[in-house]
Amino acid sequence: MANRITTRRGLLKQGVNMAVAGALCSLCAAGVTTPTLAAALTKEQRDKLTPEQVLQSLADGNERFRTGKMQGHDYIAQKRATRGGQYPMAAILGCIDSRAPAEIILDTGIGETFTARVAGNIANDDLLGSLEFACAVAGAKLILVMGHTACGAIKGAIDGAELGHLTGLLEKIKPSVVATSYTGERVSKNYAFVDAVAKTNVIHTVAAIRGESSVLANLEKDGKIKIVGSMYHLEGGRVEVLS
Ligand SMILES: [Zn+2]
């Protein structure tokens, strides 16, 4: 599975490298290595992928990020390649936290993933509608719910913080605080507890997507998509798949 994706990416890179080779010939002559550039996904390439292959591709991207071997992204070329249409392979539902930008930590480019971000990566009606669009209309094969360690929204829910519209959002996370079994100190200063609640919250969001969207639940039952939970570890940079 991994080999097939590697091959696809390898071919993409090769194609783009050939395209830029002419422009970089003076650099080549000077002994400068041609950079590896990632191209945007075409419809044909995306449609061939299975949900499992998409998950593997994102895992490969996270591994590149974690080890400092990210692809070079020619955003101008990707912008040009996607101006007539988009064929993203996945939809990521993550937190707004500035330290958890999905495209960077999964090493994806323009046109590869839909990215929905909301504090505490919860799924309300509007987010479910966005995910339904991503999968049922635009053809994404995977929904990746991505929580993260040391999440401020989770800490706020544990503390019962109240502030404007944030109060209502944190109410949606509170059931995860109650549902988390944990024998140590159940306070926001205890990062182990915060991370345990964040994990419960991801599991609840995955269940909410399946339970509240018959569109997405049916796509998953038919094997057309996969809905997967994950936790991004700020320390070390690993995206851990939970389900
Ligand atoms: Zn967060």
XYZ file of N, CA and C and ligand atoms in Angstrom:
730
model
N 0.836 -1.206 0.000
C 0.000 0.000 0.000
C 0.869 1.254 0.000
N 1.804 1.269 0.945
C 2.686 2.431 1.056
C 3.500 2.611 -0.224
N 3.912 1.454 -0.810
C 4.725 1.523 -2.015
C 3.989 2.168 -3.175
N 2.671 1.817 -3.263
C 1.896 2.365 -4.374
C 1.794 3.881 -4.247
N 1.616 4.340 -2.996
C 1.497 5.786 -2.794
C 2.837 6.452 -3.053
N 3.861 5.823 -2.564
C 5.193 6.370 -2.798
C 5.445 6.487 -4.298
N 5.010 5.442 -5.030
C 5.211 5.451 -6.472
C 4.458 6.609 -7.109
N 3.188 6.812 -6.651
C 2.380 7.891 -7.204
C 3.076 9.226 -6.957
N 3.498 9.412 -5.700
C 4.157 10.670 -5.360
C 5.471 10.819 -6.128
N 6.162 9.700 -6.250
C 7.424 9.731 -6.965
C 7.220 10.182 -8.399
N 6.156 9.649 -9.034
C 5.874 10.021 -10.412
C 5.512 11.494 -10.501
N 4.700 11.955 -9.521
C 4.304 13.362 -9.529
C 5.536 14.251 -9.434
N 6.393 13.873 -8.497
C 7.591 14.685 -8.288
C 8.448 14.702 -9.549
N 8.567 13.489 -10.145
C 9.400 13.378 -11.332
C 8.880 14.295 -12.436
N 7.523 14.289 -12.628
C 6.918 15.107 -13.667
C 7.204 16.581 -13.450
N 7.026 17.025 -12.213
C 7.241 18.438 -11.929
C 8.720 18.773 -12.044
N 9.549 17.853 -11.568
C 10.988 18.124 -11.667
C 11.413 18.298 -13.108
N 10.803 17.459 -13.994
C 11.148 17.594 -15.407
C 10.729 18.961 -15.916
N 9.531 19.426 -15.452
C 9.013 20.710 -15.921
C 9.885 21.869 -15.466
N 10.409 21.758 -14.250
C 11.205 22.885 -13.745
C 12.681 22.762 -14.102
N 13.045 21.594 -14.646
C 14.473 21.343 -14.881
C 15.089 22.390 -15.806
N 14.299 22.743 -16.871
C 14.810 23.723 -17.827
C 15.108 25.049 -17.149
N 14.133 25.485 -16.337
C 14.267 26.781 -15.690
C 15.431 26.798 -14.709
N 15.776 25.614 -14.213
C 16.818 25.570 -13.192
C 18.169 25.139 -13.746
N 18.275 25.105 -15.137
C 19.480 24.523 -15.718
C 20.752 25.255 -15.283
N 20.615 26.577 -15.065
C 21.815 27.310 -14.650
C 22.246 26.849 -13.259
N 21.239 26.546 -12.411
C 21.560 26.044 -11.075
C 22.187 24.661 -11.173
N 21.610 23.807 -12.107
C 22.136 22.447 -12.267
C 23.604 22.514 -12.694
N 23.850 23.420 -13.653
C 25.216 23.559 -14.149
C 26.161 23.974 -13.033
N 25.585 24.717 -12.095
C 26.406 25.192 -10.976
C 26.508 24.133 -9.881
N 25.911 22.937 -10.149
C 26.020 21.848 -9.189
C 24.991 21.895 -8.078
N 23.944 22.767 -8.247
C 22.894 22.848 -7.220
C 21.855 21.772 -7.505
N 21.482 20.981 -6.503
C 20.514 19.900 -6.682
C 19.133 20.461 -7.014
N 18.446 19.824 -7.986
C 17.089 20.225 -8.320
C 16.169 19.924 -7.138
N 15.364 20.887 -6.690
C 14.497 20.626 -5.543
C 13.383 19.643 -5.885
N 12.910 18.888 -4.881
C 11.778 17.992 -5.066
C 10.509 18.787 -4.824
N 9.646 18.840 -5.837
C 8.427 19.634 -5.713
C 7.194 18.750 -5.803
N 6.202 19.019 -4.931
C 4.974 18.219 -4.929
C 3.935 18.877 -5.821
N 3.310 18.084 -6.704
C 2.276 18.606 -7.592
C 0.899 18.414 -6.966
N -0.115 19.122 -7.505
C -1.483 18.972 -7.002
C -2.067 17.652 -7.510
N -3.055 17.126 -6.771
C -3.714 15.874 -7.168
C -4.628 16.110 -8.363
N -4.643 15.170 -9.306
C -5.627 15.217 -10.388
C -6.824 14.362 -9.969
N -7.935 14.500 -10.682
C -9.138 13.705 -10.356
C -8.847 12.212 -10.498
N -8.136 11.878 -11.565
C -7.829 10.465 -11.822
C -6.994 9.874 -10.686
N -6.002 10.613 -10.246
C -5.145 10.128 -9.150
C -5.948 9.978 -7.861
N -6.778 10.976 -7.541
C -7.556 10.929 -6.305
C -8.573 9.777 -6.345
N -9.267 9.629 -7.475
C -10.321 8.618 -7.554
C -9.778 7.200 -7.418
N -8.529 6.993 -7.797
C -7.922 5.653 -7.714
C -7.606 5.258 -6.277
N -7.442 6.245 -5.390
C -7.021 5.950 -4.020
C -8.162 5.342 -3.201
N -7.837 4.395 -2.331
C -8.806 3.873 -1.372
C -8.706 4.734 -0.110
N -9.745 4.700 0.758
C -9.640 5.460 2.018
C -8.403 5.052 2.824
N -8.055 3.774 2.791
C -6.861 3.303 3.531
C -5.582 3.911 2.953
N -5.520 4.006 1.642
C -4.335 4.605 1.001
C -4.223 6.093 1.323
N -5.384 6.762 1.400
C -5.364 8.184 1.759
C -4.817 8.348 3.177
N -5.280 7.486 4.090
C -4.782 7.549 5.474
C -3.278 7.304 5.518
N -2.836 6.330 4.735
C -1.395 6.029 4.683
C -0.605 7.210 4.107
N -1.191 7.862 3.103
C -0.523 9.003 2.490
C -0.351 10.143 3.499
N -1.402 10.372 4.315
C -1.294 11.418 5.339
C -0.293 11.008 6.419
N -0.285 9.725 6.763
C 0.687 9.236 7.760
C 2.107 9.413 7.233
N 2.303 9.144 5.942
C 3.621 9.346 5.322
C 4.013 10.823 5.386
N 3.024 11.707 5.123
C 3.292 13.144 5.169
C 3.688 13.578 6.568
N 3.001 13.038 7.581
C 3.338 13.386 8.972
C 4.736 12.894 9.329
N 5.088 11.734 8.805
C 6.430 11.192 9.050
C 7.493 12.113 8.428
N 7.208 12.610 7.207
C 8.150 13.549 6.561
C 8.289 14.815 7.403
N 7.141 15.326 7.909
C 7.163 16.539 8.733
C 7.978 16.311 10.005
N 7.703 15.183 10.660
C 8.319 14.872 11.950
C 9.835 14.738 11.835
N 10.256 14.232 10.674
C 11.685 13.973 10.497
C 12.385 15.063 9.676
N 11.657 16.147 9.410
C 12.276 17.270 8.695
C 12.568 16.985 7.239
N 11.791 16.065 6.630
C 12.024 15.732 5.211
C 10.816 16.101 4.357
N 10.227 17.240 4.634
C 9.018 17.640 3.910
C 9.282 17.847 2.425
N 8.192 17.676 1.620
C 8.306 17.899 0.181
C 8.483 19.385 -0.060
N 9.132 19.724 -1.154
C 9.112 21.123 -1.551
C 7.742 21.378 -2.164
N 7.087 22.479 -1.822
C 5.773 22.776 -2.402
C 5.888 23.998 -3.303
N 5.636 23.793 -4.596
C 5.584 24.919 -5.513
C 4.139 25.412 -5.512
N 3.824 26.327 -4.591
C 2.440 26.772 -4.430
C 1.904 27.480 -5.668
N 2.773 28.157 -6.401
C 2.314 28.832 -7.624
C 1.853 27.776 -8.637
N 2.642 26.699 -8.795
C 2.260 25.626 -9.727
C 0.992 24.926 -9.241
N 0.900 24.690 -7.934
C -0.298 24.036 -7.380
C -1.527 24.930 -7.566
N -1.349 26.213 -7.375
C -2.455 27.163 -7.573
C -2.939 27.104 -9.019
N -1.978 27.101 -9.955
C -2.341 27.050 -11.376
C -3.043 25.730 -11.703
N -2.505 24.634 -11.159
C -3.043 23.304 -11.490
C -4.449 23.102 -10.945
N -4.819 23.842 -9.892
C -6.120 23.613 -9.258
C -7.140 24.703 -9.575
N -6.779 25.650 -10.424
C -7.710 26.772 -10.624
C -9.005 26.323 -11.307
N -8.944 25.246 -12.080
C -10.143 24.789 -12.788
C -10.962 23.774 -12.017
N -10.490 23.322 -10.863
C -11.226 22.312 -10.094
C -10.361 21.769 -8.980
N -11.004 21.136 -8.001
C -10.248 20.569 -6.877
C -10.656 19.113 -6.658
N -9.686 18.291 -6.336
C -9.934 16.858 -6.110
C -9.230 16.397 -4.837
N -9.590 16.992 -3.693
C -8.896 16.655 -2.439
C -9.171 15.222 -2.032
N -8.185 14.603 -1.379
C -8.330 13.196 -0.985
C -8.936 13.041 0.409
N -8.867 14.097 1.239
C -9.310 13.958 2.630
C -9.884 15.258 3.157
N -10.658 15.133 4.237
C -11.139 16.304 4.981
C -10.635 16.162 6.409
N -9.971 17.207 6.885
C -9.421 17.178 8.241
C -10.273 18.093 9.112
N -10.742 17.584 10.243
C -11.439 18.422 11.216
C -10.523 18.582 12.415
N -9.900 19.765 12.526
C -8.923 19.977 13.585
C -9.249 21.191 14.431
N -8.389 21.484 15.385
C -8.561 22.616 16.293
C -7.945 23.873 15.672
N -8.403 25.055 16.148
C -7.836 26.308 15.602
C -6.440 26.586 16.142
N -5.972 25.801 17.088
C -4.671 26.044 17.736
C -3.590 26.360 16.689
N -2.855 27.436 16.945
C -1.856 27.904 15.966
C -0.723 26.898 15.775
N -0.625 25.948 16.707
C 0.465 24.974 16.611
C 0.049 23.697 15.893
N -1.206 23.654 15.402
C -1.699 22.416 14.779
C -2.251 22.650 13.368
N -1.463 23.266 12.470
C -1.945 23.483 11.097
C -1.832 22.194 10.272
N -2.983 21.658 9.900
C -3.018 20.321 9.286
C -2.141 20.207 8.048
N -2.213 21.210 7.170
C -1.467 21.079 5.903
C 0.041 20.959 6.153
N 0.510 21.645 7.184
C 1.956 21.602 7.457
C 2.334 20.293 8.138
N 1.569 19.910 9.176
C 1.998 18.721 9.922
C 1.708 17.425 9.167
N 0.868 17.505 8.114
C 0.641 16.317 7.273
C 1.342 16.473 5.918
N 2.044 17.572 5.747
C 2.813 17.844 4.522
C 1.976 17.683 3.259
N 0.840 18.396 3.240
C -0.001 18.382 2.034
C 0.005 19.775 1.395
N -0.330 19.836 0.123
C -0.298 21.104 -0.597
C -1.681 21.592 -0.963
N -1.713 22.622 -1.812
C -2.979 23.201 -2.267
C -3.750 22.144 -3.064
N -5.046 21.986 -2.742
C -5.892 21.048 -3.479
C -5.888 19.630 -2.951
N -5.139 19.351 -1.895
C -5.054 17.956 -1.414
C -6.008 17.624 -0.265
N -6.297 18.606 0.600
C -7.183 18.327 1.745
C -8.134 19.493 1.992
N -9.376 19.141 2.371
C -10.267 20.141 2.953
C -9.835 20.270 4.405
N -9.841 21.483 4.931
C -9.441 21.645 6.326
C -10.477 22.480 7.065
N -11.156 21.845 8.023
C -12.125 22.546 8.879
C -11.495 22.681 10.247
N -11.499 23.903 10.773
C -10.881 24.104 12.084
C -11.823 24.868 13.004
N -11.975 24.350 14.214
C -12.801 24.991 15.229
C -12.210 24.622 16.588
N -12.261 25.542 17.544
C -11.684 25.261 18.857
C -12.241 23.950 19.413
N -11.358 23.052 19.763
C -11.772 21.773 20.348
C -12.275 20.749 19.337
N -12.068 21.017 18.045
C -12.465 20.073 16.968
C -13.768 19.337 17.254
N -14.816 20.139 17.514
C -16.147 19.547 17.716
C -16.884 19.509 16.372
N -17.969 18.746 16.314
C -18.754 18.689 15.076
C -20.156 19.243 15.344
N -20.430 20.473 14.896
C -21.803 20.973 14.963
C -22.441 20.824 13.576
N -23.671 21.320 13.445
C -24.388 21.125 12.177
C -23.643 21.711 10.979
N -23.048 22.886 11.169
C -22.364 23.532 10.038
C -21.104 22.764 9.631
N -20.424 22.228 10.627
C -19.228 21.432 10.313
C -19.625 20.117 9.657
N -20.724 19.511 10.141
C -21.198 18.280 9.494
C -21.557 18.566 8.034
N -22.199 19.721 7.804
C -22.540 20.099 6.429
C -21.284 20.260 5.583
N -20.256 20.844 6.178
C -18.995 21.036 5.447
C -18.362 19.688 5.098
N -18.396 18.754 6.046
C -17.811 17.423 5.804
C -18.637 16.651 4.777
N -19.970 16.843 4.823
C -20.828 16.192 3.817
C -20.487 16.718 2.426
N -20.265 18.028 2.324
C -19.861 18.596 1.030
C -18.541 17.979 0.573
N -17.584 17.940 1.511
C -16.242 17.448 1.166
C -16.287 16.024 0.619
N -17.097 15.173 1.247
C -17.091 13.748 0.862
C -18.152 13.410 -0.193
N -19.408 13.822 0.056
C -20.498 13.395 -0.830
C -20.520 14.173 -2.137
N -20.078 15.422 -2.121
C -20.113 16.239 -3.340
C -18.740 16.278 -4.010
N -17.705 16.539 -3.208
C -16.379 16.775 -3.800
C -15.486 15.531 -3.831
N -15.952 14.427 -3.233
C -15.250 13.158 -3.439
C -14.104 12.815 -2.507
N -13.957 13.517 -1.360
C -12.883 13.150 -0.418
C -13.146 11.753 0.139
N -12.064 11.006 0.408
C -12.207 9.589 0.778
C -12.036 9.333 2.282
N -11.607 10.365 3.008
C -11.275 10.156 4.422
C -11.657 11.398 5.218
N -12.253 11.170 6.395
C -12.411 12.264 7.361
C -11.467 11.958 8.512
N -10.539 12.866 8.756
C -9.606 12.694 9.871
C -9.916 13.749 10.927
N -10.469 13.299 12.060
C -10.671 14.213 13.189
C -9.341 14.263 13.938
N -8.818 15.474 14.139
C -7.482 15.580 14.720
C -7.497 16.476 15.960
N -7.512 15.846 17.130
C -7.337 16.595 18.368
C -5.854 16.801 18.606
N -5.505 17.479 19.699
C -4.073 17.653 19.966
C -3.830 17.787 21.456
N -2.601 17.581 21.837
C -2.229 17.671 23.250
C -2.213 19.138 23.689
N -2.344 19.338 24.988
C -2.300 20.683 25.588
C -3.296 21.650 24.949
N -4.509 21.159 24.673
C -5.525 21.961 23.960
C -6.186 22.960 24.918
N -6.148 24.238 24.540
C -6.733 25.290 25.375
C -8.239 25.161 25.515
N -8.917 24.713 24.470
C -10.374 24.553 24.529
C -10.745 23.466 25.535
N -9.958 22.403 25.564
C -10.211 21.312 26.522
C -9.985 21.831 27.947
N -8.903 22.602 28.131
C -8.638 23.177 29.464
C -9.797 24.075 29.878
N -10.297 24.883 28.941
C -11.423 25.777 29.236
C -12.661 25.004 29.646
N -12.914 23.881 28.971
C -14.087 23.058 29.306
C -13.918 22.445 30.695
N -12.705 22.026 31.029
C -12.442 21.449 32.357
C -12.671 22.517 33.437
N -12.226 23.743 33.150
C -12.344 24.836 34.124
C -13.743 25.458 34.176
N -14.593 25.104 33.207
C -15.920 25.742 33.154
C -15.811 27.220 32.801
N -14.849 27.555 31.931
C -14.642 28.957 31.543
C -15.890 29.504 30.844
N -16.136 30.794 31.056
C -17.280 31.450 30.416
C -16.820 32.728 29.747
N -17.137 32.902 28.490
C -16.777 34.116 27.748
C -17.587 34.169 26.450
N -18.469 35.119 26.356
C -19.224 35.337 25.119
C -19.712 34.047 24.472
N -19.439 33.914 23.181
C -19.879 32.727 22.443
C -19.071 31.482 22.776
N -17.906 31.695 23.382
C -17.048 30.556 23.734
C -17.739 29.636 24.754
N -18.568 30.223 25.612
C -19.270 29.443 26.640
C -20.051 28.290 25.995
N -20.797 28.606 24.947
C -21.617 27.591 24.272
C -20.771 26.533 23.599
N -19.632 26.946 23.041
C -18.748 25.979 22.378
C -18.173 25.000 23.417
N -17.742 25.547 24.549
C -17.144 24.685 25.580
C -18.177 23.715 26.163
N -19.457 24.118 26.158
C -20.526 23.218 26.630
C -20.523 21.914 25.826
N -20.128 22.022 24.545
C -20.129 20.837 23.672
C -18.982 19.896 24.022
N -17.964 20.416 24.722
C -16.810 19.587 25.095
C -17.001 18.975 26.490
N -17.836 19.618 27.314
C -17.978 19.174 28.710
C -18.380 17.700 28.868
N -19.242 17.152 28.030
C -19.556 15.713 28.175
C -18.293 14.831 28.084
N -17.285 15.295 27.340
C -16.036 14.518 27.237
C -15.245 14.576 28.536
N -15.363 15.695 29.258
C -14.687 15.825 30.558
C -15.296 14.800 31.516
N -16.626 14.765 31.563
C -17.340 13.847 32.469
C -17.060 12.396 32.084
N -17.012 12.122 30.792
C -16.897 10.732 30.319
C -15.479 10.161 30.424
N -14.509 10.999 30.726
C -13.111 10.519 30.772
C -12.800 9.858 32.110
N -12.459 8.560 32.066
C -12.065 7.920 33.331
C -10.612 8.250 33.592
N -10.355 8.770 34.742
C -8.998 9.193 35.090
C -8.911 9.232 36.607
N -7.890 8.573 37.151
C -7.821 8.460 38.606
C -6.998 9.566 39.270
N -6.180 10.292 38.505
C -5.360 11.372 39.090
C -6.161 12.659 39.254
N -5.445 13.769 39.328
C -6.084 15.067 39.516
C -6.828 15.505 38.257
N -8.119 15.765 38.391
C -8.948 16.124 37.242
C -9.012 17.650 37.102
N -7.841 18.251 36.863
C -7.773 19.712 36.737
C -7.014 20.076 35.460
N -7.202 21.339 35.006
C -6.598 21.738 33.729
C -5.074 21.896 33.814
N -4.563 21.966 35.042
C -3.101 22.062 35.170
C -2.434 20.700 35.001
N -3.226 19.649 35.077
C -2.696 18.291 34.906
C -2.782 17.917 33.428
N -1.657 18.041 32.711
C -1.668 17.828 31.259
C -2.072 16.414 30.873
N -1.759 15.449 31.724
C -2.151 14.068 31.405
C -3.678 13.962 31.361
N -4.350 14.648 32.299
C -5.820 14.631 32.284
C -6.355 15.398 31.074
N -5.770 16.582 30.803
C -6.198 17.384 29.641
C -6.115 16.538 28.360
N -5.004 15.816 28.199
C -4.819 15.013 26.984
C -5.765 13.812 26.941
N -6.088 13.264 28.114
C -7.045 12.147 28.166
C -8.435 12.631 27.750
N -8.800 13.847 28.195
C -10.107 14.413 27.799
C -10.104 14.727 26.299
N -8.975 15.244 25.800
C -8.887 15.563 24.365
C -9.103 14.307 23.514
N -8.575 13.189 24.009
C -8.738 11.920 23.285
C -10.217 11.484 23.312
N -10.835 11.578 24.491
C -12.271 11.260 24.595
C -13.069 12.146 23.647
N -12.673 13.425 23.593
C -13.385 14.390 22.750
C -13.291 14.018 21.263
N -12.132 13.523 20.844
C -11.984 13.078 19.452
C -12.914 11.889 19.187
N -12.933 10.956 20.141
C -13.785 9.763 19.981
C -15.260 10.188 19.915
N -15.634 11.174 20.743
C -17.018 11.681 20.713
C -17.328 12.366 19.383
N -16.352 13.113 18.859
C -16.592 13.797 17.575
C -16.777 12.777 16.445
N -15.944 11.743 16.444
C -16.090 10.692 15.415
C -17.481 10.052 15.534
N -17.908 9.781 16.782
C -19.235 9.164 16.996
C -20.349 10.113 16.560
N -20.147 11.420 16.809
C -21.165 12.409 16.425
C -21.293 12.476 14.907
N -20.163 12.401 14.211
C -20.214 12.444 12.739
C -21.027 11.247 12.230
N -20.714 10.065 12.781
C -21.438 8.862 12.335
C -22.913 8.903 12.763
N -23.141 9.400 13.991
C -24.498 9.344 14.545
C -25.419 10.422 14.013
N -24.855 11.564 13.638
C -25.712 12.692 13.264
C -25.741 12.957 11.765
N -24.862 12.324 11.015
C -24.893 12.514 9.560
C -25.122 11.165 8.883
N -26.363 10.940 8.465
C -26.636 9.680 7.771
C -25.911 9.654 6.423
N -25.689 10.846 5.848
C -24.968 10.928 4.565
C -23.575 10.322 4.718
N -22.866 10.757 5.763
C -21.485 10.286 5.955
C -21.458 8.853 6.475
N -22.399 8.516 7.369
C -22.449 7.144 7.901
C -22.682 6.147 6.761
N -23.559 6.512 5.821
C -23.839 5.603 4.704
C -22.648 5.481 3.750
N -21.947 6.597 3.529
C -20.747 6.532 2.677
C -19.717 5.596 3.307
N -19.616 5.653 4.647
C -18.644 4.791 5.314
C -19.092 3.323 5.238
N -20.400 3.099 5.456
C -20.911 1.717 5.365
C -20.663 1.124 3.980
N -20.754 1.971 2.967
C -20.529 1.496 1.588
C -19.045 1.387 1.235
N -18.171 1.722 2.183
C -16.729 1.607 1.935
C -16.153 2.728 1.100
N -16.960 3.798 0.885
C -16.460 4.889 0.033
C -15.595 5.866 0.810
N -15.847 5.965 2.117
C -14.992 6.824 2.951
C -14.648 6.073 4.243
N -13.703 6.640 4.981
C -13.372 6.161 6.320
C -13.392 7.379 7.233
N -13.911 7.191 8.451
C -13.913 8.276 9.436
C -12.989 7.844 10.568
N -11.944 8.625 10.795
C -10.869 8.185 11.689
C -10.535 9.298 12.700
N -10.302 8.907 13.943
C -9.883 9.858 14.963
C -8.373 9.833 15.142
N -7.816 10.967 15.572
C -6.357 11.015 15.777
C -6.005 12.102 16.799
N -4.816 11.986 17.337
C -4.288 12.995 18.262
C -2.934 13.470 17.758
N -2.772 14.783 17.649
C -1.485 15.357 17.276
C -0.718 15.695 18.553
N 0.493 15.152 18.653
C 1.319 15.392 19.837
C 2.246 16.568 19.575
N 1.997 17.678 20.291
C 2.830 18.878 20.086
C 4.294 18.545 20.324
N 4.512 17.674 21.287
C 5.890 17.260 21.544
C 6.212 16.087 20.631
N 7.136 16.253 19.745
C 7.527 15.175 18.834
C 6.866 15.273 17.471
N 5.665 15.886 17.402
C 5.023 16.127 16.107
C 4.303 14.952 15.480
N 4.042 13.884 16.270
C 3.410 12.707 15.684
C 1.884 12.824 15.703
N 1.236 12.426 14.593
C -0.215 12.290 14.561
C -0.517 10.818 14.836
N -1.100 10.565 15.999
C -1.396 9.189 16.423
C -2.836 8.855 16.004
N -2.980 7.807 15.209
C -4.318 7.392 14.774
C -4.980 6.594 15.909
N -6.218 6.981 16.263
C -6.897 6.354 17.393
C -7.843 5.244 16.988
N -8.373 5.302 15.793
C -9.379 4.290 15.441
C -9.250 3.898 13.988
Zn -6.962 23.035 20.699
